[in-house]
């Protein structure tokens, strides 16, 4: 492992270093390899077979790009809020760097200021102001950002997707990753030095997400029909919501900033928004009180058949989504909540950017507010 010390990070309010220098590339149409939102979902990063690009979500515009040309493939890219530091991993047919290295890029200097090398391919990277987390197929490494020293190593169940999430509140750090057996999630509370294992599902974990403070965890399994909400401190199940009846691959889960809503995207081509009721305590037989069809102000769509759920299958008493938005089936999309009230930002691996709004009272189909294809130069701002 070699490195030079990272530069001082800017505050998250600071504009990115190269905000005015969007670079134009040649006629080659870039192939998208990876998408990721930054920690507050105000920006997103796109990794391509020629480099990477950074976009602002609201208003939508390209902030800057680094086009490395042929042989410049980037397979993963992650931002650190809105500062000049990014982390990326080579990828694609012709990678710029080996896929077993994490490169720390300083856009003030337009160069890499550090690197982390591993014996196997890097599957995921996550950043906090004070930590870098690198995910391999069976192991996770936690580094101190200031000197790139290893602080923690975690063994995991097979993790080909590089699943891992971090809390972003500066005072406390919570990390969630796959446990050591199928369907298990491991939660590390670094402030209290406690580890919590949660048996979240019977089948393997497909996706999860933490709230910014790390207190709530949403999980989905490879079946993709149910999403479960847990308290990370004691591991208790707080709520269970149903995406659908058919098996689906869940691509992303996202909490709203207040944890009132949860957004879910899957290969079925529909983004769902669920109403969360985590303040009402543990899930129990009394959960349907005040949330029936007689109370449209709280449209969690608890089935009206729940009064005989001792007889009917659990399917009928599940909580269904409040709002939906339909997209192309089979394409991979990731979701986040927008900074405007009741808005969702959806990014597609075809270069699509959608901003949608949902009605928190009546629910139903979301309204599309904006659409761009960010891979097309004429639609770049």
Short mmCIF file of C-alpha atoms in Angstrom, two decimals:
data_model
loop_
_atom_site.label_atom_id
_atom_site.label_comp_id
_atom_site.label_asym_id
_atom_site.label_seq_id
_atom_site.Cartn_x
_atom_site.Cartn_y
_atom_site.Cartn_z
CA UNK A 1 0.00 0.00 0.00
CA UNK A 2 1.38 3.38 -0.96
CA UNK A 3 0.00 6.83 -0.48
CA UNK A 4 0.67 10.49 -0.10
CA UNK A 5 -1.37 12.37 2.52
CA UNK A 6 -4.77 13.58 1.26
CA UNK A 7 -5.23 17.32 0.99
CA UNK A 8 -7.42 19.23 3.42
CA UNK A 9 -11.04 18.60 2.54
CA UNK A 10 -13.35 21.46 1.77
CA UNK A 11 -16.62 21.94 3.59
CA UNK A 12 -19.60 20.33 1.93
CA UNK A 13 -20.98 23.76 1.03
CA UNK A 14 -17.92 24.57 -1.05
CA UNK A 15 -18.36 24.26 -4.82
CA UNK A 16 -16.38 21.51 -6.53
CA UNK A 17 -12.98 22.57 -7.73
CA UNK A 18 -13.65 22.32 -11.44
CA UNK A 19 -17.22 23.57 -11.51
CA UNK A 20 -16.57 25.76 -14.53
CA UNK A 21 -14.41 23.38 -16.52
CA UNK A 22 -16.71 20.75 -17.97
CA UNK A 23 -14.45 19.14 -20.54
CA UNK A 24 -15.72 18.05 -23.93
CA UNK A 25 -14.81 14.61 -25.22
CA UNK A 26 -14.56 13.34 -28.75
CA UNK A 27 -17.38 11.70 -30.67
CA UNK A 28 -17.06 8.38 -28.84
CA UNK A 29 -20.24 7.72 -26.87
CA UNK A 30 -19.25 6.81 -23.33
CA UNK A 31 -20.48 3.53 -21.87
CA UNK A 32 -21.81 3.84 -18.34
CA UNK A 33 -20.26 1.39 -15.85
CA UNK A 34 -21.40 2.66 -12.43
CA UNK A 35 -23.58 5.31 -10.77
CA UNK A 36 -23.56 6.58 -7.20
CA UNK A 37 -25.16 9.44 -5.28
CA UNK A 38 -23.04 11.45 -2.88
CA UNK A 39 -23.82 11.31 0.85
CA UNK A 40 -26.64 13.88 0.83
CA UNK A 41 -27.95 12.91 -2.64
CA UNK A 42 -27.35 16.44 -3.92
CA UNK A 43 -24.90 15.18 -6.56
CA UNK A 44 -24.12 11.96 -8.35
CA UNK A 45 -21.06 10.44 -9.98
CA UNK A 46 -21.04 8.44 -13.21
CA UNK A 47 -18.18 6.06 -14.06
CA UNK A 48 -17.64 5.33 -17.76
CA UNK A 49 -15.25 3.39 -20.00
CA UNK A 50 -13.36 6.66 -20.52
CA UNK A 51 -13.34 8.31 -17.09
CA UNK A 52 -15.90 9.84 -14.76
CA UNK A 53 -18.39 12.71 -14.56
CA UNK A 54 -19.99 14.59 -11.68
CA UNK A 55 -23.50 16.04 -11.86
CA UNK A 56 -25.57 18.30 -9.66
CA UNK A 57 -29.13 17.05 -9.05
CA UNK A 58 -31.06 20.27 -8.35
CA UNK A 59 -30.81 22.05 -10.66
CA UNK A 60 -29.63 19.27 -12.93
CA UNK A 61 -26.30 20.09 -14.60
CA UNK A 62 -22.92 18.57 -15.28
CA UNK A 63 -20.35 19.99 -12.87
CA UNK A 64 -17.20 18.50 -14.35
CA UNK A 65 -15.82 15.46 -16.11
CA UNK A 66 -12.47 13.76 -16.42
CA UNK A 67 -12.09 12.07 -19.79
CA UNK A 68 -9.05 9.80 -19.76
CA UNK A 69 -9.70 8.64 -23.33
CA UNK A 70 -9.24 5.04 -24.54
CA UNK A 71 -7.88 2.87 -21.75
CA UNK A 72 -9.52 5.14 -19.19
CA UNK A 73 -12.20 2.80 -17.86
CA UNK A 74 -13.51 3.53 -14.35
CA UNK A 75 -15.66 0.79 -12.80
CA UNK A 76 -16.59 2.46 -9.49
CA UNK A 77 -16.62 6.11 -8.45
CA UNK A 78 -17.70 7.70 -5.16
CA UNK A 79 -17.80 11.33 -4.05
CA UNK A 80 -17.11 12.75 -0.60
CA UNK A 81 -20.04 15.16 -0.17
CA UNK A 82 -19.15 18.10 -2.47
CA UNK A 83 -15.44 18.37 -1.83
CA UNK A 84 -12.55 17.83 -4.22
CA UNK A 85 -11.80 14.28 -3.09
CA UNK A 86 -13.17 11.21 -4.89
CA UNK A 87 -12.40 7.51 -4.79
CA UNK A 88 -12.50 5.32 -7.86
CA UNK A 89 -11.55 1.87 -9.12
CA UNK A 90 -10.56 0.95 -12.67
CA UNK A 91 -13.08 -1.08 -14.63
CA UNK A 92 -14.56 -2.02 -17.98
CA UNK A 93 -12.84 -3.67 -20.92
CA UNK A 94 -9.87 -1.29 -20.80
CA UNK A 95 -9.43 -0.05 -17.20
CA UNK A 96 -7.30 2.97 -16.33
CA UNK A 97 -6.12 1.33 -13.10
CA UNK A 98 -6.11 -2.30 -11.96
CA UNK A 99 -9.49 -3.42 -10.52
CA UNK A 100 -7.76 -4.41 -7.26
CA UNK A 101 -6.76 -0.81 -6.45
CA UNK A 102 -8.72 2.08 -4.93
CA UNK A 103 -7.42 5.41 -6.20
CA UNK A 104 -7.94 8.56 -4.12
CA UNK A 105 -8.34 11.46 -6.57
CA UNK A 106 -7.95 15.13 -5.72
CA UNK A 107 -9.67 17.22 -8.37
CA UNK A 108 -7.88 20.38 -7.24
CA UNK A 109 -4.68 18.75 -8.43
CA UNK A 110 -6.30 16.60 -11.15
CA UNK A 111 -4.30 13.62 -9.96
CA UNK A 112 -4.34 10.67 -7.61
CA UNK A 113 -2.95 11.47 -4.18
CA UNK A 114 -3.14 7.98 -2.73
CA UNK A 115 -3.93 4.38 -3.49
CA UNK A 116 -4.95 1.25 -1.64
CA UNK A 117 -3.97 -2.12 -3.15
CA UNK A 118 -5.56 -5.52 -2.51
CA UNK A 119 -5.03 -9.14 -3.51
CA UNK A 120 -8.45 -9.38 -5.15
CA UNK A 121 -10.89 -7.22 -7.08
CA UNK A 122 -12.52 -4.33 -5.23
CA UNK A 123 -16.31 -4.77 -5.16
CA UNK A 124 -17.30 -1.55 -3.40
CA UNK A 125 -16.07 1.67 -1.79
CA UNK A 126 -17.77 3.93 0.78
CA UNK A 127 -16.55 7.27 2.10
CA UNK A 128 -17.02 9.35 5.23
CA UNK A 129 -15.10 12.49 6.14
CA UNK A 130 -12.92 10.43 8.47
CA UNK A 131 -13.01 6.94 6.94
CA UNK A 132 -12.58 5.00 3.70
CA UNK A 133 -14.26 1.61 3.56
CA UNK A 134 -13.22 -0.90 0.88
CA UNK A 135 -15.33 -3.97 0.14
CA UNK A 136 -13.91 -7.19 -1.31
CA UNK A 137 -15.81 -10.40 -2.10
CA UNK A 138 -15.38 -11.83 1.42
CA UNK A 139 -13.76 -9.04 3.42
CA UNK A 140 -14.14 -5.37 4.34
CA UNK A 141 -11.33 -2.97 5.31
CA UNK A 142 -11.90 0.26 7.24
CA UNK A 143 -9.20 2.94 6.85
CA UNK A 144 -8.49 6.22 8.55
CA UNK A 145 -8.85 8.90 5.86
CA UNK A 146 -6.04 11.18 7.07
CA UNK A 147 -3.20 8.63 6.91
CA UNK A 148 -4.78 5.60 5.14
CA UNK A 149 -4.04 3.28 8.08
CA UNK A 150 -6.16 0.14 8.49
CA UNK A 151 -8.42 0.41 11.54
CA UNK A 152 -10.63 -2.65 11.15
CA UNK A 153 -11.00 -5.81 9.07
CA UNK A 154 -14.34 -7.65 8.80
CA UNK A 155 -14.97 -11.10 7.33
CA UNK A 156 -18.29 -11.40 5.46
CA UNK A 157 -20.50 -13.88 3.67
CA UNK A 158 -19.94 -13.93 -0.11
CA UNK A 159 -20.52 -10.34 -1.22
CA UNK A 160 -20.19 -10.10 -5.02
CA UNK A 161 -22.20 -6.86 -5.17
CA UNK A 162 -19.95 -5.12 -2.64
CA UNK A 163 -22.83 -4.39 -0.26
CA UNK A 164 -21.97 -1.99 2.54
CA UNK A 165 -23.41 1.22 3.97
CA UNK A 166 -22.27 3.90 6.42
CA UNK A 167 -23.92 6.51 8.59
CA UNK A 168 -22.83 10.06 7.74
CA UNK A 169 -23.48 11.98 10.97
CA UNK A 170 -19.99 12.98 12.05
CA UNK A 171 -20.24 12.16 15.77
CA UNK A 172 -21.04 8.47 15.39
CA UNK A 173 -20.10 5.88 12.82
CA UNK A 174 -22.34 2.93 12.03
CA UNK A 175 -21.36 0.42 9.35
CA UNK A 176 -23.64 -2.29 7.97
CA UNK A 177 -22.46 -5.23 5.84
CA UNK A 178 -23.36 -8.87 5.21
CA UNK A 179 -22.83 -11.14 8.22
CA UNK A 180 -21.21 -14.57 8.13
CA UNK A 181 -24.24 -16.54 7.00
CA UNK A 182 -26.97 -16.26 4.38
CA UNK A 183 -29.60 -13.66 5.20
CA UNK A 184 -27.61 -12.18 8.09
CA UNK A 185 -26.61 -8.52 8.43
CA UNK A 186 -23.79 -7.25 10.63
CA UNK A 187 -24.02 -3.80 12.21
CA UNK A 188 -20.90 -2.17 13.67
CA UNK A 189 -21.47 0.64 16.18
CA UNK A 190 -18.00 2.17 16.39
CA UNK A 191 -18.81 4.77 19.04
CA UNK A 192 -19.98 2.15 21.56
CA UNK A 193 -17.68 -0.59 20.16
CA UNK A 194 -20.66 -2.91 19.77
CA UNK A 195 -21.42 -5.42 17.02
CA UNK A 196 -25.01 -6.48 16.31
CA UNK A 197 -25.97 -9.43 14.09
CA UNK A 198 -29.48 -9.40 12.63
CA UNK A 199 -31.06 -12.41 10.90
CA UNK A 200 -32.93 -10.24 8.41
CA UNK A 201 -34.07 -12.79 5.80
CA UNK A 202 -34.12 -16.49 5.00
CA UNK A 203 -32.50 -15.96 1.60
CA UNK A 204 -29.34 -14.00 0.84
CA UNK A 205 -29.22 -10.23 1.34
CA UNK A 206 -29.65 -8.33 -1.93
CA UNK A 207 -29.70 -4.72 -0.77
CA UNK A 208 -29.78 -2.55 2.36
CA UNK A 209 -29.63 1.09 3.42
CA UNK A 210 -29.00 3.07 6.60
CA UNK A 211 -30.49 6.36 7.70
CA UNK A 212 -27.96 9.22 7.96
CA UNK A 213 -27.66 8.69 11.73
CA UNK A 214 -27.37 4.91 11.38
CA UNK A 215 -30.27 4.17 13.72
CA UNK A 216 -32.56 2.55 11.13
CA UNK A 217 -31.76 -0.15 8.62
CA UNK A 218 -33.84 -1.26 5.61
CA UNK A 219 -33.07 -4.68 4.08
CA UNK A 220 -34.21 -6.70 1.08
CA UNK A 221 -33.44 -10.30 0.19
CA UNK A 222 -32.84 -11.99 -3.15
CA UNK A 223 -36.57 -12.75 -3.31
CA UNK A 224 -37.26 -9.02 -3.40
CA UNK A 225 -40.86 -9.21 -2.23
CA UNK A 226 -40.52 -7.83 1.31
CA UNK A 227 -38.48 -4.94 2.70
CA UNK A 228 -37.81 -5.04 6.43
CA UNK A 229 -36.98 -2.14 8.71
CA UNK A 230 -34.81 -2.73 11.79
CA UNK A 231 -33.59 -0.79 14.80
CA UNK A 232 -29.79 -1.10 14.50
CA UNK A 233 -29.20 -0.75 18.26
CA UNK A 234 -31.20 -3.75 19.42
CA UNK A 235 -31.85 -5.50 16.10
CA UNK A 236 -35.63 -5.41 16.53
CA UNK A 237 -37.94 -5.56 13.51
CA UNK A 238 -39.89 -2.29 13.33
CA UNK A 239 -41.86 -2.62 10.12
CA UNK A 240 -42.30 -4.82 7.07
CA UNK A 241 -43.51 -3.56 3.70
CA UNK A 242 -44.29 -5.42 0.49
CA UNK A 243 -42.89 -4.44 -2.88
CA UNK A 244 -44.92 -7.06 -4.72
CA UNK A 245 -45.86 -10.72 -4.99
CA UNK A 246 -43.36 -11.75 -7.67
CA UNK A 247 -39.66 -12.33 -7.14
CA UNK A 248 -37.62 -9.25 -8.08
CA UNK A 249 -34.04 -8.02 -7.90
CA UNK A 250 -33.87 -4.97 -5.65
CA UNK A 251 -31.33 -2.47 -6.99
CA UNK A 252 -31.51 0.28 -4.38
CA UNK A 253 -33.16 1.40 -1.15
CA UNK A 254 -33.19 5.01 0.06
CA UNK A 255 -34.52 6.74 3.18
CA UNK A 256 -35.86 10.27 3.05
CA UNK A 257 -33.86 12.68 5.29
CA UNK A 258 -36.51 12.49 8.03
CA UNK A 259 -36.93 8.71 7.64
CA UNK A 260 -40.64 9.21 6.97
CA UNK A 261 -40.39 7.58 3.54
CA UNK A 262 -38.49 4.72 1.91
CA UNK A 263 -37.90 4.45 -1.86
CA UNK A 264 -37.21 1.13 -3.59
CA UNK A 265 -36.11 0.34 -7.16
CA UNK A 266 -36.08 -3.12 -8.75
CA UNK A 267 -35.74 -4.90 -12.09
CA UNK A 268 -39.53 -4.82 -12.41
CA UNK A 269 -39.20 -1.23 -13.66
CA UNK A 270 -41.25 0.32 -10.86
CA UNK A 271 -39.99 2.65 -8.14
CA UNK A 272 -42.07 2.37 -4.97
CA UNK A 273 -42.34 4.82 -2.07
CA UNK A 274 -43.43 3.48 1.32
CA UNK A 275 -44.66 5.37 4.36
CA UNK A 276 -42.60 4.47 7.44
CA UNK A 277 -44.09 4.43 10.93
CA UNK A 278 -41.01 3.68 12.96
CA UNK A 279 -42.03 5.94 15.86
CA UNK A 280 -45.01 3.72 16.63
CA UNK A 281 -42.85 0.99 18.11
CA UNK A 282 -42.41 -2.65 17.24
CA UNK A 283 -44.50 -4.31 14.61
CA UNK A 284 -47.46 -6.08 16.23
CA UNK A 285 -51.08 -7.04 15.84
CA UNK A 286 -52.24 -3.50 16.62
CA UNK A 287 -50.26 -1.89 13.78
CA UNK A 288 -53.35 -1.52 11.57
CA UNK A 289 -55.16 0.79 14.04
CA UNK A 290 -55.50 4.26 12.55
CA UNK A 291 -54.07 3.18 9.20
CA UNK A 292 -57.11 1.57 7.62
CA UNK A 293 -58.91 2.81 4.55
CA UNK A 294 -61.07 4.96 6.81
CA UNK A 295 -58.06 7.18 7.41
CA UNK A 296 -56.88 8.36 3.97
CA UNK A 297 -54.54 10.94 5.52
CA UNK A 298 -52.20 8.07 6.37
CA UNK A 299 -52.25 6.00 3.17
CA UNK A 300 -50.01 3.10 4.09
CA UNK A 301 -52.39 0.80 2.26
CA UNK A 302 -52.71 -1.75 5.03
CA UNK A 303 -55.11 -4.29 3.61
CA UNK A 304 -58.72 -3.91 4.74
CA UNK A 305 -58.62 -7.69 5.19
CA UNK A 306 -56.17 -7.41 8.08
CA UNK A 307 -58.91 -8.02 10.66
CA UNK A 308 -58.88 -11.70 9.71
CA UNK A 309 -55.20 -12.06 9.06
CA UNK A 310 -55.07 -15.01 11.41
CA UNK A 311 -56.90 -16.88 8.64
CA UNK A 312 -55.54 -15.29 5.47
CA UNK A 313 -51.91 -15.52 4.32
CA UNK A 314 -49.54 -12.81 5.53
CA UNK A 315 -49.61 -11.38 1.99
CA UNK A 316 -52.98 -9.72 2.64
CA UNK A 317 -51.92 -7.89 5.79
CA UNK A 318 -48.67 -6.48 4.35
CA UNK A 319 -48.23 -2.76 3.92
CA UNK A 320 -48.07 -1.70 0.29
CA UNK A 321 -46.43 1.32 -1.31
CA UNK A 322 -48.04 4.74 -1.20
CA UNK A 323 -46.72 5.92 -4.57
CA UNK A 324 -45.19 4.38 -7.69
CA UNK A 325 -43.32 5.46 -10.82
CA UNK A 326 -43.01 3.14 -13.82
CA UNK A 327 -39.82 2.80 -15.86
CA UNK A 328 -38.31 0.42 -18.38
CA UNK A 329 -38.36 -3.13 -17.01
CA UNK A 330 -35.04 -4.94 -16.66
CA UNK A 331 -32.86 -1.81 -16.63
CA UNK A 332 -30.92 -0.98 -13.48
CA UNK A 333 -32.00 2.20 -11.65
CA UNK A 334 -30.89 3.75 -8.36
CA UNK A 335 -33.03 6.12 -6.32
CA UNK A 336 -32.69 8.93 -3.77
CA UNK A 337 -34.94 11.57 -2.29
CA UNK A 338 -34.66 15.03 -3.81
CA UNK A 339 -34.09 18.20 -1.82
CA UNK A 340 -37.55 19.49 -2.73
CA UNK A 341 -40.41 18.10 -0.65
CA UNK A 342 -41.83 14.73 -1.74
CA UNK A 343 -39.50 14.37 -4.71
CA UNK A 344 -37.54 11.36 -5.93
CA UNK A 345 -34.46 11.37 -8.15
CA UNK A 346 -34.00 8.25 -10.30
CA UNK A 347 -30.81 7.43 -12.24
CA UNK A 348 -30.71 4.74 -14.93
CA UNK A 349 -27.78 2.81 -16.36
CA UNK A 350 -28.92 4.04 -19.79
CA UNK A 351 -28.02 7.60 -18.74
CA UNK A 352 -31.53 8.61 -17.74
CA UNK A 353 -32.20 11.19 -15.01
CA UNK A 354 -35.76 11.51 -13.69
CA UNK A 355 -37.12 13.84 -11.04
CA UNK A 356 -40.59 12.83 -9.85
CA UNK A 357 -43.00 14.08 -7.23
CA UNK A 358 -45.43 12.04 -5.15
CA UNK A 359 -48.58 13.12 -3.34
CA UNK A 360 -48.06 12.27 0.34
CA UNK A 361 -51.81 12.40 1.04
CA UNK A 362 -53.40 10.53 -1.86
CA UNK A 363 -50.41 8.57 -3.20
CA UNK A 364 -50.76 6.78 -6.52
CA UNK A 365 -48.70 7.38 -9.64
CA UNK A 366 -45.90 9.91 -9.25
CA UNK A 367 -45.68 12.96 -11.51
CA UNK A 368 -42.60 13.30 -13.72
CA UNK A 369 -41.10 16.78 -13.31
CA UNK A 370 -37.87 16.44 -15.28
CA UNK A 371 -36.09 14.04 -17.61
CA UNK A 372 -32.58 14.20 -19.14
CA UNK A 373 -30.18 11.76 -20.73
CA UNK A 374 -26.91 12.81 -19.13
CA UNK A 375 -24.77 10.75 -21.53
CA UNK A 376 -25.86 12.90 -24.49
CA UNK A 377 -23.73 16.01 -24.89
CA UNK A 378 -26.59 18.19 -26.14
CA UNK A 379 -28.46 17.59 -22.90
CA UNK A 380 -25.47 18.45 -20.70
CA UNK A 381 -25.77 21.71 -18.78
#
